[in-house]
Amino acid sequence: RDETTILGATKLTGKRSGWTYGMLTAVTAREYAVVESPVTEPDGTTSYVRGERLIEPATSYNVARVQRDLMNGSSYVGALFTGVFREQMDDAFTGGIDYTLRWDRNRTNFNGHWAVTHAPGVGGIKTSGGGVTNFNVSRKHLNVFTHYDRFGKEFRPNDIGFFRVRANRNQANAGMEVFNPDPWKGLRRIGSGFSVSRGWTDERLVWQNYREFWVFTQFRNFWATNGGMFAESDVQDDLD
């Protein structure tokens, strides 16, 4: 079987005076598998003995979340904590903050999240951190966007979450787009833009380094044409 048995779960949520909070805990049972272990007989032959082996200990999964609304509800700051407690095995913990701040009629946005993990893996229990932040400005004829993220070598949130990018990474990118949302008859939108991006490891190994430029046209019937140029410098990938 691929699933563990959930013995029970409890959830608590609420909201009051601009605060939102929630807690969730779930307990799973021990899971066993029948395995065949090789045994060498006195005459040198090998036989196999079947027996049960513990493959998943009894575990408690826990999540706690708190969030504070700001600026009349258009923005917020929050915190999230997780804990995975395993029977007679290493536990795992994460804790972090996140934020979304909007102002100037929601046309300017600053958001991100940052976390610390303390979890088992290759080399034992390790503590590391990481996160991402973005800053965007949107106007009638202009968009500006910036991004930065960093994740340490031992960033390990997967005990109670998913990590879809590589660890040991730093990435920064930025760009700008100018456009006319009210062009002449027959067109709905025209514009152009550019962006640059660079990614590197803590050892200063560059795994991403590119620049791009594009132009686009959208017609009244929502058909569109676009084109551009993309240039990438020599990079190396230590994960190959």
JSON list of C-alpha atoms in Angstrom, two decimals:
[
{"chain": "A", "resi": 1, "resn": "ARG", "atom": "CA", "xyz": [0.00, 0.00, 0.00]},
{"chain": "A", "resi": 2, "resn": "ASP", "atom": "CA", "xyz": [1.10, 3.58, -0.65]},
{"chain": "A", "resi": 3, "resn": "GLU", "atom": "CA", "xyz": [-0.86, 5.38, 2.07]},
{"chain": "A", "resi": 4, "resn": "THR", "atom": "CA", "xyz": [-0.52, 5.54, 5.83]},
{"chain": "A", "resi": 5, "resn": "THR", "atom": "CA", "xyz": [-3.55, 5.13, 8.09]},
{"chain": "A", "resi": 6, "resn": "ILE", "atom": "CA", "xyz": [-4.80, 8.34, 9.70]},
{"chain": "A", "resi": 7, "resn": "LEU", "atom": "CA", "xyz": [-5.88, 7.55, 13.25]},
{"chain": "A", "resi": 8, "resn": "GLY", "atom": "CA", "xyz": [-7.40, 10.96, 13.85]},
{"chain": "A", "resi": 9, "resn": "ALA", "atom": "CA", "xyz": [-7.15, 14.67, 13.13]},
{"chain": "A", "resi": 10, "resn": "THR", "atom": "CA", "xyz": [-8.26, 17.94, 14.69]},
{"chain": "A", "resi": 11, "resn": "LYS", "atom": "CA", "xyz": [-8.59, 21.40, 13.17]},
{"chain": "A", "resi": 12, "resn": "LEU", "atom": "CA", "xyz": [-9.17, 24.78, 14.81]},
{"chain": "A", "resi": 13, "resn": "THR", "atom": "CA", "xyz": [-9.70, 28.01, 12.85]},
{"chain": "A", "resi": 14, "resn": "GLY", "atom": "CA", "xyz": [-10.97, 31.45, 13.67]},
{"chain": "A", "resi": 15, "resn": "LYS", "atom": "CA", "xyz": [-10.88, 35.16, 12.94]},
{"chain": "A", "resi": 16, "resn": "ARG", "atom": "CA", "xyz": [-11.26, 38.11, 15.28]},
{"chain": "A", "resi": 17, "resn": "SER", "atom": "CA", "xyz": [-10.32, 41.81, 15.25]},
{"chain": "A", "resi": 18, "resn": "GLY", "atom": "CA", "xyz": [-8.12, 41.53, 12.17]},
{"chain": "A", "resi": 19, "resn": "TRP", "atom": "CA", "xyz": [-6.41, 38.34, 13.33]},
{"chain": "A", "resi": 20, "resn": "THR", "atom": "CA", "xyz": [-6.79, 35.01, 11.53]},
{"chain": "A", "resi": 21, "resn": "TYR", "atom": "CA", "xyz": [-5.52, 31.84, 13.13]},
{"chain": "A", "resi": 22, "resn": "GLY", "atom": "CA", "xyz": [-5.58, 28.12, 12.55]},
{"chain": "A", "resi": 23, "resn": "MET", "atom": "CA", "xyz": [-4.17, 24.88, 13.89]},
{"chain": "A", "resi": 24, "resn": "LEU", "atom": "CA", "xyz": [-4.19, 21.36, 12.49]},
{"chain": "A", "resi": 25, "resn": "THR", "atom": "CA", "xyz": [-2.88, 18.13, 13.96]},
{"chain": "A", "resi": 26, "resn": "ALA", "atom": "CA", "xyz": [-3.10, 14.60, 12.57]},
{"chain": "A", "resi": 27, "resn": "VAL", "atom": "CA", "xyz": [-1.78, 11.28, 13.83]},
{"chain": "A", "resi": 28, "resn": "THR", "atom": "CA", "xyz": [-0.87, 8.36, 11.59]},
{"chain": "A", "resi": 29, "resn": "ALA", "atom": "CA", "xyz": [-0.35, 4.73, 12.57]},
{"chain": "A", "resi": 30, "resn": "ARG", "atom": "CA", "xyz": [2.71, 2.54, 12.27]},
{"chain": "A", "resi": 31, "resn": "GLU", "atom": "CA", "xyz": [2.99, 0.88, 8.89]},
{"chain": "A", "resi": 32, "resn": "TYR", "atom": "CA", "xyz": [4.70, -2.44, 8.23]},
{"chain": "A", "resi": 33, "resn": "ALA", "atom": "CA", "xyz": [5.76, -4.26, 5.08]},
{"chain": "A", "resi": 34, "resn": "VAL", "atom": "CA", "xyz": [6.56, -7.90, 4.46]},
{"chain": "A", "resi": 35, "resn": "VAL", "atom": "CA", "xyz": [10.16, -8.20, 3.28]},
{"chain": "A", "resi": 36, "resn": "GLU", "atom": "CA", "xyz": [12.40, -11.07, 2.32]},
{"chain": "A", "resi": 37, "resn": "SER", "atom": "CA", "xyz": [15.82, -11.14, 3.98]},
{"chain": "A", "resi": 38, "resn": "PRO", "atom": "CA", "xyz": [18.65, -13.32, 2.64]},
{"chain": "A", "resi": 39, "resn": "VAL", "atom": "CA", "xyz": [20.10, -15.94, 5.01]},
{"chain": "A", "resi": 40, "resn": "THR", "atom": "CA", "xyz": [23.31, -17.88, 4.32]},
{"chain": "A", "resi": 41, "resn": "GLU", "atom": "CA", "xyz": [23.00, -21.55, 5.28]},
{"chain": "A", "resi": 42, "resn": "PRO", "atom": "CA", "xyz": [25.89, -23.58, 6.75]},
{"chain": "A", "resi": 43, "resn": "ASP", "atom": "CA", "xyz": [26.38, -25.28, 3.39]},
{"chain": "A", "resi": 44, "resn": "GLY", "atom": "CA", "xyz": [26.88, -21.92, 1.70]},
{"chain": "A", "resi": 45, "resn": "THR", "atom": "CA", "xyz": [23.52, -21.71, 0.01]},
{"chain": "A", "resi": 46, "resn": "THR", "atom": "CA", "xyz": [21.25, -18.70, 0.37]},
{"chain": "A", "resi": 47, "resn": "SER", "atom": "CA", "xyz": [17.64, -18.84, 1.45]},
{"chain": "A", "resi": 48, "resn": "TYR", "atom": "CA", "xyz": [15.12, -16.12, 2.14]},
{"chain": "A", "resi": 49, "resn": "VAL", "atom": "CA", "xyz": [13.11, -15.52, 5.27]},
{"chain": "A", "resi": 50, "resn": "ARG", "atom": "CA", "xyz": [9.95, -13.45, 5.22]},
{"chain": "A", "resi": 51, "resn": "GLY", "atom": "CA", "xyz": [9.12, -11.09, 8.04]},
{"chain": "A", "resi": 52, "resn": "GLU", "atom": "CA", "xyz": [7.46, -7.79, 8.87]},
{"chain": "A", "resi": 53, "resn": "ARG", "atom": "CA", "xyz": [9.53, -4.64, 8.97]},
{"chain": "A", "resi": 54, "resn": "LEU", "atom": "CA", "xyz": [8.53, -1.20, 10.23]},
{"chain": "A", "resi": 55, "resn": "ILE", "atom": "CA", "xyz": [8.63, 1.21, 7.30]},
{"chain": "A", "resi": 56, "resn": "GLU", "atom": "CA", "xyz": [6.76, 4.17, 8.80]},
{"chain": "A", "resi": 57, "resn": "PRO", "atom": "CA", "xyz": [6.62, 4.95, 12.52]},
{"chain": "A", "resi": 58, "resn": "ALA", "atom": "CA", "xyz": [3.63, 6.40, 14.32]},
{"chain": "A", "resi": 59, "resn": "THR", "atom": "CA", "xyz": [3.78, 10.11, 13.52]},
{"chain": "A", "resi": 60, "resn": "SER", "atom": "CA", "xyz": [2.10, 13.33, 14.58]},
{"chain": "A", "resi": 61, "resn": "TYR", "atom": "CA", "xyz": [1.85, 16.10, 11.97]},
{"chain": "A", "resi": 62, "resn": "ASN", "atom": "CA", "xyz": [1.16, 19.63, 13.27]},
{"chain": "A", "resi": 63, "resn": "VAL", "atom": "CA", "xyz": [0.64, 23.03, 11.64]},
{"chain": "A", "resi": 64, "resn": "ALA", "atom": "CA", "xyz": [-0.07, 26.41, 13.25]},
{"chain": "A", "resi": 65, "resn": "ARG", "atom": "CA", "xyz": [-0.82, 29.63, 11.38]},
{"chain": "A", "resi": 66, "resn": "VAL", "atom": "CA", "xyz": [-1.46, 33.22, 12.47]},
{"chain": "A", "resi": 67, "resn": "GLN", "atom": "CA", "xyz": [-2.10, 36.23, 10.24]},
{"chain": "A", "resi": 68, "resn": "ARG", "atom": "CA", "xyz": [-2.68, 39.93, 10.92]},
{"chain": "A", "resi": 69, "resn": "ASP", "atom": "CA", "xyz": [-4.58, 42.07, 8.41]},
{"chain": "A", "resi": 70, "resn": "LEU", "atom": "CA", "xyz": [-3.17, 45.53, 7.70]},
{"chain": "A", "resi": 71, "resn": "MET", "atom": "CA", "xyz": [-4.13, 48.61, 5.71]},
{"chain": "A", "resi": 72, "resn": "ASN", "atom": "CA", "xyz": [-7.87, 48.01, 5.86]},
{"chain": "A", "resi": 73, "resn": "GLY", "atom": "CA", "xyz": [-7.47, 44.39, 4.83]},
{"chain": "A", "resi": 74, "resn": "SER", "atom": "CA", "xyz": [-5.49, 44.96, 1.63]},
{"chain": "A", "resi": 75, "resn": "SER", "atom": "CA", "xyz": [-2.27, 43.72, 3.24]},
{"chain": "A", "resi": 76, "resn": "TYR", "atom": "CA", "xyz": [-1.14, 41.25, 5.89]},
{"chain": "A", "resi": 77, "resn": "VAL", "atom": "CA", "xyz": [1.77, 39.74, 7.76]},
{"chain": "A", "resi": 78, "resn": "GLY", "atom": "CA", "xyz": [1.74, 36.18, 9.02]},
{"chain": "A", "resi": 79, "resn": "ALA", "atom": "CA", "xyz": [3.66, 33.33, 10.56]},
{"chain": "A", "resi": 80, "resn": "LEU", "atom": "CA", "xyz": [3.58, 29.57, 10.04]},
{"chain": "A", "resi": 81, "resn": "PHE", "atom": "CA", "xyz": [5.01, 26.78, 12.19]},
{"chain": "A", "resi": 82, "resn": "THR", "atom": "CA", "xyz": [5.11, 23.03, 11.54]},
{"chain": "A", "resi": 83, "resn": "GLY", "atom": "CA", "xyz": [6.26, 20.07, 13.57]},
{"chain": "A", "resi": 84, "resn": "VAL", "atom": "CA", "xyz": [6.56, 16.40, 12.64]},
{"chain": "A", "resi": 85, "resn": "PHE", "atom": "CA", "xyz": [7.03, 14.10, 15.64]},
{"chain": "A", "resi": 86, "resn": "ARG", "atom": "CA", "xyz": [8.01, 10.50, 14.85]},
{"chain": "A", "resi": 87, "resn": "GLU", "atom": "CA", "xyz": [8.03, 7.60, 17.26]},
{"chain": "A", "resi": 88, "resn": "GLN", "atom": "CA", "xyz": [11.66, 6.76, 18.15]},
{"chain": "A", "resi": 89, "resn": "MET", "atom": "CA", "xyz": [12.95, 8.63, 15.09]},
{"chain": "A", "resi": 90, "resn": "ASP", "atom": "CA", "xyz": [14.16, 12.13, 14.28]},
{"chain": "A", "resi": 91, "resn": "ASP", "atom": "CA", "xyz": [11.60, 14.93, 14.39]},
{"chain": "A", "resi": 92, "resn": "ALA", "atom": "CA", "xyz": [11.38, 17.83, 11.91]},
{"chain": "A", "resi": 93, "resn": "PHE", "atom": "CA", "xyz": [10.43, 21.49, 12.41]},
{"chain": "A", "resi": 94, "resn": "THR", "atom": "CA", "xyz": [9.89, 24.57, 10.25]},
{"chain": "A", "resi": 95, "resn": "GLY", "atom": "CA", "xyz": [9.02, 28.14, 11.11]},
{"chain": "A", "resi": 96, "resn": "GLY", "atom": "CA", "xyz": [8.61, 31.19, 8.95]},
{"chain": "A", "resi": 97, "resn": "ILE", "atom": "CA", "xyz": [7.01, 34.53, 8.21]},
{"chain": "A", "resi": 98, "resn": "ASP", "atom": "CA", "xyz": [5.22, 35.83, 5.14]},
{"chain": "A", "resi": 99, "resn": "TYR", "atom": "CA", "xyz": [3.93, 39.22, 4.07]},
{"chain": "A", "resi": 100, "resn": "THR", "atom": "CA", "xyz": [1.98, 41.01, 1.38]},
{"chain": "A", "resi": 101, "resn": "LEU", "atom": "CA", "xyz": [1.93, 44.80, 1.51]},
{"chain": "A", "resi": 102, "resn": "ARG", "atom": "CA", "xyz": [-0.10, 46.78, -1.03]},
{"chain": "A", "resi": 103, "resn": "TRP", "atom": "CA", "xyz": [-0.46, 50.55, -1.30]},
{"chain": "A", "resi": 104, "resn": "ASP", "atom": "CA", "xyz": [-1.07, 53.31, -3.83]},
{"chain": "A", "resi": 105, "resn": "ARG", "atom": "CA", "xyz": [-4.50, 51.84, -4.71]},
{"chain": "A", "resi": 106, "resn": "ASN", "atom": "CA", "xyz": [-2.95, 48.35, -4.76]},
{"chain": "A", "resi": 107, "resn": "ARG", "atom": "CA", "xyz": [-0.68, 49.33, -7.65]},
{"chain": "A", "resi": 108, "resn": "THR", "atom": "CA", "xyz": [2.49, 48.76, -5.63]},
{"chain": "A", "resi": 109, "resn": "ASN", "atom": "CA", "xyz": [3.08, 45.35, -4.09]},
{"chain": "A", "resi": 110, "resn": "PHE", "atom": "CA", "xyz": [5.81, 44.01, -1.79]},
{"chain": "A", "resi": 111, "resn": "ASN", "atom": "CA", "xyz": [5.49, 40.35, -0.83]},
{"chain": "A", "resi": 112, "resn": "GLY", "atom": "CA", "xyz": [7.52, 37.35, 0.24]},
{"chain": "A", "resi": 113, "resn": "HIS", "atom": "CA", "xyz": [8.07, 34.54, 2.69]},
{"chain": "A", "resi": 114, "resn": "TRP", "atom": "CA", "xyz": [11.10, 33.37, 4.68]},
{"chain": "A", "resi": 115, "resn": "ALA", "atom": "CA", "xyz": [11.51, 30.17, 6.66]},
{"chain": "A", "resi": 116, "resn": "VAL", "atom": "CA", "xyz": [13.92, 28.11, 8.74]},
{"chain": "A", "resi": 117, "resn": "THR", "atom": "CA", "xyz": [13.99, 24.30, 8.71]},
{"chain": "A", "resi": 118, "resn": "HIS", "atom": "CA", "xyz": [15.43, 21.86, 11.24]},
{"chain": "A", "resi": 119, "resn": "ALA", "atom": "CA", "xyz": [15.06, 18.40, 9.77]},
{"chain": "A", "resi": 120, "resn": "PRO", "atom": "CA", "xyz": [16.77, 15.04, 9.22]},
{"chain": "A", "resi": 121, "resn": "GLY", "atom": "CA", "xyz": [18.32, 13.96, 5.94]},
{"chain": "A", "resi": 122, "resn": "VAL", "atom": "CA", "xyz": [21.63, 13.02, 4.42]},
{"chain": "A", "resi": 123, "resn": "GLY", "atom": "CA", "xyz": [24.29, 13.86, 6.98]},
{"chain": "A", "resi": 124, "resn": "GLY", "atom": "CA", "xyz": [21.88, 13.90, 9.93]},
{"chain": "A", "resi": 125, "resn": "ILE", "atom": "CA", "xyz": [19.74, 16.71, 11.29]},
{"chain": "A", "resi": 126, "resn": "LYS", "atom": "CA", "xyz": [20.54, 20.06, 9.69]},
{"chain": "A", "resi": 127, "resn": "THR", "atom": "CA", "xyz": [19.29, 23.61, 10.20]},
{"chain": "A", "resi": 128, "resn": "SER", "atom": "CA", "xyz": [19.01, 25.98, 7.26]},
{"chain": "A", "resi": 129, "resn": "GLY", "atom": "CA", "xyz": [16.88, 28.80, 5.90]},
{"chain": "A", "resi": 130, "resn": "GLY", "atom": "CA", "xyz": [15.52, 30.32, 2.76]},
{"chain": "A", "resi": 131, "resn": "GLY", "atom": "CA", "xyz": [12.87, 32.46, 1.21]},
{"chain": "A", "resi": 132, "resn": "VAL", "atom": "CA", "xyz": [11.69, 34.66, -1.59]},
{"chain": "A", "resi": 133, "resn": "THR", "atom": "CA", "xyz": [10.67, 38.30, -1.97]},
{"chain": "A", "resi": 134, "resn": "ASN", "atom": "CA", "xyz": [9.10, 40.33, -4.79]},
{"chain": "A", "resi": 135, "resn": "PHE", "atom": "CA", "xyz": [8.51, 44.01, -5.44]},
{"chain": "A", "resi": 136, "resn": "ASN", "atom": "CA", "xyz": [6.15, 45.09, -8.23]},
{"chain": "A", "resi": 137, "resn": "VAL", "atom": "CA", "xyz": [4.88, 48.43, -9.48]},
{"chain": "A", "resi": 138, "resn": "SER", "atom": "CA", "xyz": [1.96, 48.62, -11.91]},
{"chain": "A", "resi": 139, "resn": "ARG", "atom": "CA", "xyz": [0.81, 51.73, -13.74]},
{"chain": "A", "resi": 140, "resn": "LYS", "atom": "CA", "xyz": [-1.36, 52.38, -16.75]},
{"chain": "A", "resi": 141, "resn": "HIS", "atom": "CA", "xyz": [1.61, 52.45, -19.13]},
{"chain": "A", "resi": 142, "resn": "LEU", "atom": "CA", "xyz": [4.33, 50.78, -17.06]},
{"chain": "A", "resi": 143, "resn": "ASN", "atom": "CA", "xyz": [5.05, 47.60, -15.08]},
{"chain": "A", "resi": 144, "resn": "VAL", "atom": "CA", "xyz": [8.23, 47.12, -13.05]},
{"chain": "A", "resi": 145, "resn": "PHE", "atom": "CA", "xyz": [9.04, 43.84, -11.33]},
{"chain": "A", "resi": 146, "resn": "THR", "atom": "CA", "xyz": [11.90, 42.54, -9.19]},
{"chain": "A", "resi": 147, "resn": "HIS", "atom": "CA", "xyz": [12.51, 39.18, -7.52]},
{"chain": "A", "resi": 148, "resn": "TYR", "atom": "CA", "xyz": [15.07, 37.63, -5.18]},
{"chain": "A", "resi": 149, "resn": "ASP", "atom": "CA", "xyz": [15.23, 34.23, -3.57]},
{"chain": "A", "resi": 150, "resn": "ARG", "atom": "CA", "xyz": [17.77, 32.31, -1.52]},
{"chain": "A", "resi": 151, "resn": "PHE", "atom": "CA", "xyz": [17.74, 28.76, -0.13]},
{"chain": "A", "resi": 152, "resn": "GLY", "atom": "CA", "xyz": [20.55, 27.24, 1.88]},
{"chain": "A", "resi": 153, "resn": "LYS", "atom": "CA", "xyz": [22.25, 23.92, 1.17]},
{"chain": "A", "resi": 154, "resn": "GLU", "atom": "CA", "xyz": [20.37, 22.09, 3.90]},
{"chain": "A", "resi": 155, "resn": "PHE", "atom": "CA", "xyz": [16.93, 23.64, 3.44]},
{"chain": "A", "resi": 156, "resn": "ARG", "atom": "CA", "xyz": [14.54, 20.71, 4.09]},
{"chain": "A", "resi": 157, "resn": "PRO", "atom": "CA", "xyz": [10.79, 21.48, 4.28]},
{"chain": "A", "resi": 158, "resn": "ASN", "atom": "CA", "xyz": [9.62, 18.23, 2.68]},
{"chain": "A", "resi": 159, "resn": "ASP", "atom": "CA", "xyz": [8.58, 16.43, 5.87]},
{"chain": "A", "resi": 160, "resn": "ILE", "atom": "CA", "xyz": [5.33, 18.39, 5.81]},
{"chain": "A", "resi": 161, "resn": "GLY", "atom": "CA", "xyz": [5.47, 20.29, 2.54]},
{"chain": "A", "resi": 162, "resn": "PHE", "atom": "CA", "xyz": [6.93, 20.43, -0.96]},
{"chain": "A", "resi": 163, "resn": "PHE", "atom": "CA", "xyz": [10.12, 22.05, -2.25]},
{"chain": "A", "resi": 164, "resn": "ARG", "atom": "CA", "xyz": [10.06, 22.15, -6.04]},
{"chain": "A", "resi": 165, "resn": "VAL", "atom": "CA", "xyz": [13.30, 24.03, -6.72]},
{"chain": "A", "resi": 166, "resn": "ARG", "atom": "CA", "xyz": [16.90, 23.21, -5.90]},
{"chain": "A", "resi": 167, "resn": "ALA", "atom": "CA", "xyz": [18.56, 24.00, -2.59]},
{"chain": "A", "resi": 168, "resn": "ASN", "atom": "CA", "xyz": [21.84, 25.94, -2.45]},
{"chain": "A", "resi": 169, "resn": "ARG", "atom": "CA", "xyz": [20.52, 28.65, -4.73]},
{"chain": "A", "resi": 170, "resn": "ASN", "atom": "CA", "xyz": [20.45, 32.40, -5.05]},
{"chain": "A", "resi": 171, "resn": "GLN", "atom": "CA", "xyz": [18.47, 34.07, -7.81]},
{"chain": "A", "resi": 172, "resn": "ALA", "atom": "CA", "xyz": [17.80, 37.69, -8.69]},
{"chain": "A", "resi": 173, "resn": "ASN", "atom": "CA", "xyz": [15.85, 39.03, -11.64]},
{"chain": "A", "resi": 174, "resn": "ALA", "atom": "CA", "xyz": [14.19, 42.25, -12.67]},
{"chain": "A", "resi": 175, "resn": "GLY", "atom": "CA", "xyz": [12.40, 43.70, -15.63]},
{"chain": "A", "resi": 176, "resn": "MET", "atom": "CA", "xyz": [10.18, 46.40, -17.02]},
{"chain": "A", "resi": 177, "resn": "GLU", "atom": "CA", "xyz": [7.32, 46.53, -19.48]},
{"chain": "A", "resi": 178, "resn": "VAL", "atom": "CA", "xyz": [5.90, 49.61, -21.20]},
{"chain": "A", "resi": 179, "resn": "PHE", "atom": "CA", "xyz": [2.65, 49.50, -23.13]},
{"chain": "A", "resi": 180, "resn": "ASN", "atom": "CA", "xyz": [-0.31, 51.43, -24.44]},
{"chain": "A", "resi": 181, "resn": "PRO", "atom": "CA", "xyz": [-3.67, 50.02, -23.33]},
{"chain": "A", "resi": 182, "resn": "ASP", "atom": "CA", "xyz": [-5.57, 52.48, -25.55]},
{"chain": "A", "resi": 183, "resn": "PRO", "atom": "CA", "xyz": [-3.94, 52.37, -28.98]},
{"chain": "A", "resi": 184, "resn": "TRP", "atom": "CA", "xyz": [-5.53, 53.38, -32.22]},
{"chain": "A", "resi": 185, "resn": "LYS", "atom": "CA", "xyz": [-8.51, 51.67, -33.80]},
{"chain": "A", "resi": 186, "resn": "GLY", "atom": "CA", "xyz": [-8.16, 47.94, -34.40]},
{"chain": "A", "resi": 187, "resn": "LEU", "atom": "CA", "xyz": [-5.71, 47.34, -31.57]},
{"chain": "A", "resi": 188, "resn": "ARG", "atom": "CA", "xyz": [-6.43, 46.58, -27.95]},
{"chain": "A", "resi": 189, "resn": "ARG", "atom": "CA", "xyz": [-2.89, 46.72, -26.54]},
{"chain": "A", "resi": 190, "resn": "ILE", "atom": "CA", "xyz": [0.70, 47.16, -27.71]},
{"chain": "A", "resi": 191, "resn": "GLY", "atom": "CA", "xyz": [3.94, 47.18, -25.77]},
{"chain": "A", "resi": 192, "resn": "SER", "atom": "CA", "xyz": [7.46, 45.95, -25.18]},
{"chain": "A", "resi": 193, "resn": "GLY", "atom": "CA", "xyz": [9.61, 44.89, -22.26]},
{"chain": "A", "resi": 194, "resn": "PHE", "atom": "CA", "xyz": [12.84, 43.37, -21.06]},
{"chain": "A", "resi": 195, "resn": "SER", "atom": "CA", "xyz": [14.12, 41.29, -18.16]},
{"chain": "A", "resi": 196, "resn": "VAL", "atom": "CA", "xyz": [17.45, 40.08, -16.79]},
{"chain": "A", "resi": 197, "resn": "SER", "atom": "CA", "xyz": [18.11, 37.15, -14.45]},
{"chain": "A", "resi": 198, "resn": "ARG", "atom": "CA", "xyz": [21.09, 35.64, -12.67]},
{"chain": "A", "resi": 199, "resn": "GLY", "atom": "CA", "xyz": [21.30, 32.55, -10.46]},
{"chain": "A", "resi": 200, "resn": "TRP", "atom": "CA", "xyz": [24.26, 31.26, -8.47]},
{"chain": "A", "resi": 201, "resn": "THR", "atom": "CA", "xyz": [25.19, 28.87, -5.67]},
{"chain": "A", "resi": 202, "resn": "ASP", "atom": "CA", "xyz": [26.86, 29.68, -2.38]},
{"chain": "A", "resi": 203, "resn": "GLU", "atom": "CA", "xyz": [30.13, 28.65, -4.05]},
{"chain": "A", "resi": 204, "resn": "ARG", "atom": "CA", "xyz": [29.56, 31.39, -6.69]},
{"chain": "A", "resi": 205, "resn": "LEU", "atom": "CA", "xyz": [28.83, 28.86, -9.42]},
{"chain": "A", "resi": 206, "resn": "VAL", "atom": "CA", "xyz": [26.55, 30.60, -11.94]},
{"chain": "A", "resi": 207, "resn": "TRP", "atom": "CA", "xyz": [23.75, 28.27, -13.06]},
{"chain": "A", "resi": 208, "resn": "GLN", "atom": "CA", "xyz": [21.55, 30.91, -14.74]},
{"chain": "A", "resi": 209, "resn": "ASN", "atom": "CA", "xyz": [22.40, 34.13, -16.55]},
{"chain": "A", "resi": 210, "resn": "TYR", "atom": "CA", "xyz": [20.12, 35.50, -19.27]},
{"chain": "A", "resi": 211, "resn": "ARG", "atom": "CA", "xyz": [18.62, 38.62, -20.82]},
{"chain": "A", "resi": 212, "resn": "GLU", "atom": "CA", "xyz": [15.49, 38.90, -22.93]},
{"chain": "A", "resi": 213, "resn": "PHE", "atom": "CA", "xyz": [13.54, 41.53, -24.85]},
{"chain": "A", "resi": 214, "resn": "TRP", "atom": "CA", "xyz": [10.04, 41.26, -26.31]},
{"chain": "A", "resi": 215, "resn": "VAL", "atom": "CA", "xyz": [7.32, 43.20, -28.14]},
{"chain": "A", "resi": 216, "resn": "PHE", "atom": "CA", "xyz": [3.64, 42.34, -28.40]},
{"chain": "A", "resi": 217, "resn": "THR", "atom": "CA", "xyz": [0.42, 43.45, -30.05]},
{"chain": "A", "resi": 218, "resn": "GLN", "atom": "CA", "xyz": [-3.13, 42.46, -29.12]},
{"chain": "A", "resi": 219, "resn": "PHE", "atom": "CA", "xyz": [-6.00, 43.08, -31.52]},
{"chain": "A", "resi": 220, "resn": "ARG", "atom": "CA", "xyz": [-9.60, 43.92, -30.72]},
{"chain": "A", "resi": 221, "resn": "ASN", "atom": "CA", "xyz": [-10.66, 40.32, -31.28]},
{"chain": "A", "resi": 222, "resn": "PHE", "atom": "CA", "xyz": [-8.06, 39.25, -28.66]},
{"chain": "A", "resi": 223, "resn": "TRP", "atom": "CA", "xyz": [-5.75, 37.72, -31.24]},
{"chain": "A", "resi": 224, "resn": "ALA", "atom": "CA", "xyz": [-2.15, 38.59, -30.50]},
{"chain": "A", "resi": 225, "resn": "THR", "atom": "CA", "xyz": [1.31, 38.59, -32.02]},
{"chain": "A", "resi": 226, "resn": "ASN", "atom": "CA", "xyz": [4.60, 38.74, -30.17]},
{"chain": "A", "resi": 227, "resn": "GLY", "atom": "CA", "xyz": [8.30, 38.37, -30.76]},
{"chain": "A", "resi": 228, "resn": "GLY", "atom": "CA", "xyz": [11.57, 38.93, -29.02]},
{"chain": "A", "resi": 229, "resn": "MET", "atom": "CA", "xyz": [15.18, 38.03, -28.41]},
{"chain": "A", "resi": 230, "resn": "PHE", "atom": "CA", "xyz": [16.77, 35.86, -25.73]},
{"chain": "A", "resi": 231, "resn": "ALA", "atom": "CA", "xyz": [20.46, 35.67, -24.85]},
{"chain": "A", "resi": 232, "resn": "GLU", "atom": "CA", "xyz": [22.06, 33.37, -22.28]},
{"chain": "A", "resi": 233, "resn": "SER", "atom": "CA", "xyz": [25.67, 33.47, -21.12]},
{"chain": "A", "resi": 234, "resn": "ASP", "atom": "CA", "xyz": [27.74, 30.40, -20.35]},
{"chain": "A", "resi": 235, "resn": "VAL", "atom": "CA", "xyz": [26.51, 28.72, -17.18]},
{"chain": "A", "resi": 236, "resn": "GLN", "atom": "CA", "xyz": [27.36, 25.62, -15.17]},
{"chain": "A", "resi": 237, "resn": "ASP", "atom": "CA", "xyz": [25.11, 23.26, -13.24]},
{"chain": "A", "resi": 238, "resn": "ASP", "atom": "CA", "xyz": [26.55, 21.35, -10.31]},
{"chain": "A", "resi": 239, "resn": "LEU", "atom": "CA", "xyz": [23.45, 19.10, -10.31]},
{"chain": "A", "resi": 240, "resn": "ASP", "atom": "CA", "xyz": [24.25, 17.54, -13.73]}
]
